Coordinates of C-alpha atoms in Angstrom, one line a residue:
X1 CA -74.4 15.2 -28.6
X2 CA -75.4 12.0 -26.7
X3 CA -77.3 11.7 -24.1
X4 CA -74.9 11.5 -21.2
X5 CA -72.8 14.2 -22.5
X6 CA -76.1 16.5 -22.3
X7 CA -76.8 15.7 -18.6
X8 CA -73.1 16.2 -17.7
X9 CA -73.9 19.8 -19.5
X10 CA -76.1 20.3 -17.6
X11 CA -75.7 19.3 -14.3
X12 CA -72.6 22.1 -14.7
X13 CA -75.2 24.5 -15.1
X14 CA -76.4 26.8 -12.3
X15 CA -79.8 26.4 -11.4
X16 CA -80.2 29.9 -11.8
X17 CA -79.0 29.3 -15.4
X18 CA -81.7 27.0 -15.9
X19 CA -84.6 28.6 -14.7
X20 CA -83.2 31.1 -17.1
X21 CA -83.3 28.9 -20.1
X22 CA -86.8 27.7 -18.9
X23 CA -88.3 31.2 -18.7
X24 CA -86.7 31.5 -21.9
X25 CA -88.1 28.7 -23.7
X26 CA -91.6 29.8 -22.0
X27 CA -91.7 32.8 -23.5
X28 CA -90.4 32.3 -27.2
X29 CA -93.6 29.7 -27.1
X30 CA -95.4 32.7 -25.9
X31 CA -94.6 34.8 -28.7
X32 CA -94.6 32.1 -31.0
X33 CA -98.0 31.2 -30.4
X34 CA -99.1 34.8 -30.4
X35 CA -97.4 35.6 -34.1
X36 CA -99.2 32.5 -35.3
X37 CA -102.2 33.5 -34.4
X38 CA -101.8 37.0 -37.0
X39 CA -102.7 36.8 -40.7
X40 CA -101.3 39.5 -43.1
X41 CA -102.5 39.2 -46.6
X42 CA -100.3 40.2 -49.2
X43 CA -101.6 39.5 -52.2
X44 CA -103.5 36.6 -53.8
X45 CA -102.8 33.1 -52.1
X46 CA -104.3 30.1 -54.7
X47 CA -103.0 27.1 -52.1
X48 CA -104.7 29.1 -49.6
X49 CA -107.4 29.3 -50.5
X50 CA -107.6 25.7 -52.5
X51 CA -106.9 24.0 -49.0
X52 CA -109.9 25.9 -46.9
X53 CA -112.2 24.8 -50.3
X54 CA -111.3 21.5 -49.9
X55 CA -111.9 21.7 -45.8
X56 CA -107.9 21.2 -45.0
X57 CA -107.2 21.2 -41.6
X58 CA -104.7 24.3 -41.0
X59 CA -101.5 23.8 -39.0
X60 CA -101.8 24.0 -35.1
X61 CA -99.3 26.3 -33.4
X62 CA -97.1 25.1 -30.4
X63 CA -99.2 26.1 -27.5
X64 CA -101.5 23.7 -29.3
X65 CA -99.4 21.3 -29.6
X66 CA -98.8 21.4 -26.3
X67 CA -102.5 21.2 -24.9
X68 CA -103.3 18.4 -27.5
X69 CA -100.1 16.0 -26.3
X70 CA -101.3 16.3 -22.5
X71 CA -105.2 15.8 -23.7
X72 CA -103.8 12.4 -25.3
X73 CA -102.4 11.7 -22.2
X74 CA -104.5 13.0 -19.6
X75 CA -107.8 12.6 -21.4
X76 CA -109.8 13.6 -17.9
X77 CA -108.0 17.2 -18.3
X78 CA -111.3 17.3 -21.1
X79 CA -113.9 17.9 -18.1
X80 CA -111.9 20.7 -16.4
X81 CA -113.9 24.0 -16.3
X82 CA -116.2 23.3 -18.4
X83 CA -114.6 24.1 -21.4
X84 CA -116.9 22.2 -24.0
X85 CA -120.3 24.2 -23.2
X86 CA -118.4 27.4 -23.1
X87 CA -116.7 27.0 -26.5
X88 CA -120.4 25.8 -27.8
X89 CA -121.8 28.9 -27.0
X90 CA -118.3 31.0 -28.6
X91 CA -119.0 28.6 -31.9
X92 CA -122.0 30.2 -32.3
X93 CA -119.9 34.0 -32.7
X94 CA -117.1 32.0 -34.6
X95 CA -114.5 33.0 -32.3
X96 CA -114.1 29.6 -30.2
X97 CA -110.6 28.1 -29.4
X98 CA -109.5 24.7 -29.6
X99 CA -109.9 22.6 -26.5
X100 CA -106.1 22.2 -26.6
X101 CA -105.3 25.4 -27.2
X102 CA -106.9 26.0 -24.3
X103 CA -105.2 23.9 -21.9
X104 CA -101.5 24.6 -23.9
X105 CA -101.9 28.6 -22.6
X106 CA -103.0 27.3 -19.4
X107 CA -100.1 24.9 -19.0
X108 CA -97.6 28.0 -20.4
X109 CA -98.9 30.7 -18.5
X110 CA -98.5 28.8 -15.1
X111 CA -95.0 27.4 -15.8
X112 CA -93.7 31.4 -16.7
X113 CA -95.7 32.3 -13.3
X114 CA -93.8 29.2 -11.3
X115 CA -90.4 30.5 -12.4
X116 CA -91.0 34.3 -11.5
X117 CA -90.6 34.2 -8.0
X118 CA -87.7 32.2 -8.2
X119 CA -86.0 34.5 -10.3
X120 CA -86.7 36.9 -8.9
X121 CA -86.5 36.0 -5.5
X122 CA -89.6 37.4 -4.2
X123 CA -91.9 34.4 -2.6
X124 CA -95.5 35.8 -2.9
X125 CA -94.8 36.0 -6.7
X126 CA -95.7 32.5 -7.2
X127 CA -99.0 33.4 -7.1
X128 CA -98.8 34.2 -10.6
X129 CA -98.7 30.8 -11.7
X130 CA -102.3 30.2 -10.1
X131 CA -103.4 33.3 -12.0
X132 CA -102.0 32.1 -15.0
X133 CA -103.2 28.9 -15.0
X134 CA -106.8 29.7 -14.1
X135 CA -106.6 32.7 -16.7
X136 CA -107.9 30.8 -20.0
X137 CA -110.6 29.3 -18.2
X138 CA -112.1 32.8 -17.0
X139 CA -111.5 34.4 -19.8
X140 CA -113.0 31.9 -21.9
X141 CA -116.0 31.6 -19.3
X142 CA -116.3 35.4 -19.9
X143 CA -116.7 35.4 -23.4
X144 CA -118.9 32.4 -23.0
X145 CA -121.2 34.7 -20.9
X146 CA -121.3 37.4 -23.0
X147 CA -123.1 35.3 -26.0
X148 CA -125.2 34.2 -23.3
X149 CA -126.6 37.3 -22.5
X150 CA -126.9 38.5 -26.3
X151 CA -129.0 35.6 -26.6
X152 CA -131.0 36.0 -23.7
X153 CA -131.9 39.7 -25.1
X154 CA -132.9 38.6 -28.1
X155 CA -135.3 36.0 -27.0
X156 CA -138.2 39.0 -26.9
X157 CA -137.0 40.1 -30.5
X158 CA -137.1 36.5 -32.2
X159 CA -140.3 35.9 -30.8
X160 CA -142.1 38.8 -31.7
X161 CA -141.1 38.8 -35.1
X162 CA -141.5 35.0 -35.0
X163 CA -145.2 36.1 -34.0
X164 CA -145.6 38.0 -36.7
X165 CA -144.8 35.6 -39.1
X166 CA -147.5 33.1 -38.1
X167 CA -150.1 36.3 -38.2
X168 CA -149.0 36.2 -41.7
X169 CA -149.7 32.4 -42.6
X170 CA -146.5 31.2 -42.4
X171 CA -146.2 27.7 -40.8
X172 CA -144.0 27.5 -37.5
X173 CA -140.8 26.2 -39.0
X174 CA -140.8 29.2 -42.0
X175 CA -141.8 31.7 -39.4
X176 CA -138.7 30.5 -37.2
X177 CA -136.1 30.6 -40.2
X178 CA -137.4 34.0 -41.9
X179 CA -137.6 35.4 -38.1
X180 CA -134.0 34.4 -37.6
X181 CA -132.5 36.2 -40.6
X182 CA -131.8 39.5 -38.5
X183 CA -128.4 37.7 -37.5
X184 CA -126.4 37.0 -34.4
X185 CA -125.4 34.2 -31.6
X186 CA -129.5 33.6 -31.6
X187 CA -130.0 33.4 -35.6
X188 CA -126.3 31.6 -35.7
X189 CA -128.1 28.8 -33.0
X190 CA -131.5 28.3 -34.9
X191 CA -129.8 27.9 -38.6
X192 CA -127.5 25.4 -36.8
X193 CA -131.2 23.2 -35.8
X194 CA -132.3 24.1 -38.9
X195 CA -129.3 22.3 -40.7
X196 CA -129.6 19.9 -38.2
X197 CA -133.1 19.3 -38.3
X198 CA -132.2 18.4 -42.8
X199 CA -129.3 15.8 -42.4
X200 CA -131.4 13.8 -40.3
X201 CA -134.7 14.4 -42.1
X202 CA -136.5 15.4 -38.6
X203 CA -139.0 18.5 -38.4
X204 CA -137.7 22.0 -35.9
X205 CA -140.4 21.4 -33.8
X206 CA -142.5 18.2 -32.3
X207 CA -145.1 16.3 -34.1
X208 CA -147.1 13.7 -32.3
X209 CA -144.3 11.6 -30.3
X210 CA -141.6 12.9 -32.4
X211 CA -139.5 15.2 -30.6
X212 CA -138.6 18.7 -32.4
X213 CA -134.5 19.1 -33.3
X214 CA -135.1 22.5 -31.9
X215 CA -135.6 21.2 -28.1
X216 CA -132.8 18.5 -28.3
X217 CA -130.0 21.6 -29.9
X218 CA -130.4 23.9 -27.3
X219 CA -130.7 21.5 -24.3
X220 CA -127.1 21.0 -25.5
X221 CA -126.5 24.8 -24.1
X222 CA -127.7 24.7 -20.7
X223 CA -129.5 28.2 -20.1
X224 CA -133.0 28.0 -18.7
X225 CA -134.2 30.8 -20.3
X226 CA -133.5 29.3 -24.1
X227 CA -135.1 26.3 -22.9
X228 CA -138.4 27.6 -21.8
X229 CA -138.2 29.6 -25.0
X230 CA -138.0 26.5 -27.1
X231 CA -140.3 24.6 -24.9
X232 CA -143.0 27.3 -25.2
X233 CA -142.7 27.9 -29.2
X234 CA -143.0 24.0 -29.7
X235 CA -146.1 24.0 -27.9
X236 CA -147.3 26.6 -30.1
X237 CA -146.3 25.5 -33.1
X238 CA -148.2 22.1 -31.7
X239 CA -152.0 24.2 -31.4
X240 CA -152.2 24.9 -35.1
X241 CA -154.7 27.6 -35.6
X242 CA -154.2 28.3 -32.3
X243 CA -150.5 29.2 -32.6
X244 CA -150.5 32.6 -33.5
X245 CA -152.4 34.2 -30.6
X246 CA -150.0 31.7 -28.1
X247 CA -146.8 33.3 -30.0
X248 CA -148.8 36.7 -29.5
X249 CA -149.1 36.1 -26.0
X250 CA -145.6 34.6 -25.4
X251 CA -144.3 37.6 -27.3
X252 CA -145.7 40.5 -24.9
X253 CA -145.0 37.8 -21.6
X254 CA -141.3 37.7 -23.1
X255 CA -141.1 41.6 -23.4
X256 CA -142.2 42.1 -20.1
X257 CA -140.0 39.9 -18.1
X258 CA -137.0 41.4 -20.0
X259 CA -138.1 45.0 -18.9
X260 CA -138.3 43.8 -15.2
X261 CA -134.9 42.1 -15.5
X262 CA -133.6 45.2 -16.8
X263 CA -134.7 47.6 -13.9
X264 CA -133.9 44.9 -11.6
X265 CA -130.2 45.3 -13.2
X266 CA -130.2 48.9 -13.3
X267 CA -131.2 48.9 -9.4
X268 CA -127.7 46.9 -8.8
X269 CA -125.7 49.1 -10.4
X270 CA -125.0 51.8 -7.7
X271 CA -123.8 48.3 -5.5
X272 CA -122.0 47.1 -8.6
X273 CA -119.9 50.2 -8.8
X274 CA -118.9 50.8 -5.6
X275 CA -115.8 48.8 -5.6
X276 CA -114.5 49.6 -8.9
X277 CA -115.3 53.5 -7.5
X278 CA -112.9 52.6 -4.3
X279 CA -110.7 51.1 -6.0
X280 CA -110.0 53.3 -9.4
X281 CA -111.0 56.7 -7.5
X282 CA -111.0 56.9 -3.5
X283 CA -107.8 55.2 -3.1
X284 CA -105.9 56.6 -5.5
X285 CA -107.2 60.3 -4.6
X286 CA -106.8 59.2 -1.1
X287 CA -102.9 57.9 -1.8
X288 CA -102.2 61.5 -3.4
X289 CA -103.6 63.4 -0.2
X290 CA -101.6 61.8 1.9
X291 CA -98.3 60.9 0.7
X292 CA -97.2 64.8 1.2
X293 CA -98.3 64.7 4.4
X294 CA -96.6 61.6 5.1
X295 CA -93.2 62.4 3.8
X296 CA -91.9 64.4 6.6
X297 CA -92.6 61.4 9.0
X298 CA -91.0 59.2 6.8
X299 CA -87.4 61.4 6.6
X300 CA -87.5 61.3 10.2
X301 CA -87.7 57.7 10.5

């Protein structure tokens, strides 16, 4: 079928039809990226496994697909919400999407919420397609946040173990790694300076007026608190003799600022709750109390 012959189709189509066909095509990509994303293991898979050995690059799905053909042609769509720093921190769980996988959902999810309300006839529907466009970004945000405040609590951990390292005699760097072998976002951030620190033949922390690798990775993350962390245990691992106690100290200053934040927390919870209370509770009790006493009204009307 040439081309004219295929507009000729359809302009003999209903609109109707093709908002049909749209919403049809919208979600088969849905599902299609969804199904993609699921791995069932039979049994033993040799090419498989040969291809992530050798570092192969596995096949994108379609919503992919998607989000990388509009990044090639948009390439400002790369700055929008802040995608980058947000999948830097998810890297550092192993759970971060693609940039263009990303964008893809965002694209799909608003297209199905445009074609709603006109299917279905009802105007304030097309709300939707904000929500679903603005949907991958929150959620990846969320996530994002969440590794944020692992790391955050186990800033006091790190360094008190860290501290009790250099009691030991370790040097700085050693105490850092063997601190860091507990695990999680934090241990997953300081082996990735660490690595760095070897391919480029540079020390963790700062040595005269060489700057440490530590201070220049997580300036890449853009929390305060890991900064000051990093700034603080450089400057230790700068007094020498002198290190331990300042670890010691920064150990028992980090302890007590996290118990402070945490009764500050807890004191915002009642305020915290209160909505999710009138939403999940008092309304629906209330919609239950009344809707018996209502009825008569309404049979009159």
């Amino acid at each position: 079928m040439n081309l004219p012959e295929l507009n000729t189709l359809l302009s003999a189509l209903p609109v109707q039809h093709i908002l049909i066909l749209l919403a049809a095509l919208s979600a088969a990509l849905l599902v299609a990226s969804l199904a993609s994303r699921l791995t069932v293991n039979l049994g033993p898979a040799p090419a498989q496994a040969l291809s992530e050995y050798v570092g192969a690059k596995q096949e994108t799905d379609s919503v992919e697909r998607l989000g990388a053909w509009l990044l090639r042609r948009l390439p400002a769509l790369r700055s929008l919400g802040n995608i980058e720093q947000n999948r830097r921190w998810l890297d550092l769980m192993g759970q971060s999407p693609s940039h263009a996988a990303t964008l893809g959902l965002a694209i799909l999810l608003s297209t199905a919420g445009a074609l709603i309300p006109v299917l279905s006839g009802i105007p304030i529907a097309g709300s939707l397609a904000l929500v679903g466009a603005v949907y991958p970004f929150v959620r990846l945000r969320s996530r994002a946040n969440k590794v944020r405040r692992q790391v955050e609590r186990a800033l006091p951990e790190l360094t008190a173990l860290m501290a009790a390292e250099m009691a030991a005699g370790n040097p700085p760097d050693k105490a850092l790694e063997r601190a860091a072998e507990w695990g999680g976002p934090l241990a997953a951030l300081v082996a990735g300076a660490v690595a760095q620190g070897r391919a480029v033949g540079r020390p963790l922390f700062g040595r005269g007026n060489l700057p440490g690798v530590l201070l220049e990775v997580v300036d890449g993350y853009g929390l305060p608190s890991l900064r000051a962390f990093a700034s603080q245990v450089d400057l230790a691992a700068r007094k020498g003799a002198a290190g331990p106690d300042l670890m010691e100290s920064l150990a028992r200053m980090l302890v007590l600022e996290y118990k402070e934040r945490a009764l500050r927390e807890a004191e915002k919870l009642d305020s915290r709750l209160a909505v999710p209370t009138v939403l999940f509770f008092f309304l629906p009790f209330l919609f239950l109390i009344l809707t018996p006493l209502m009825m008569p009204v309404l049979d009159l009307l």
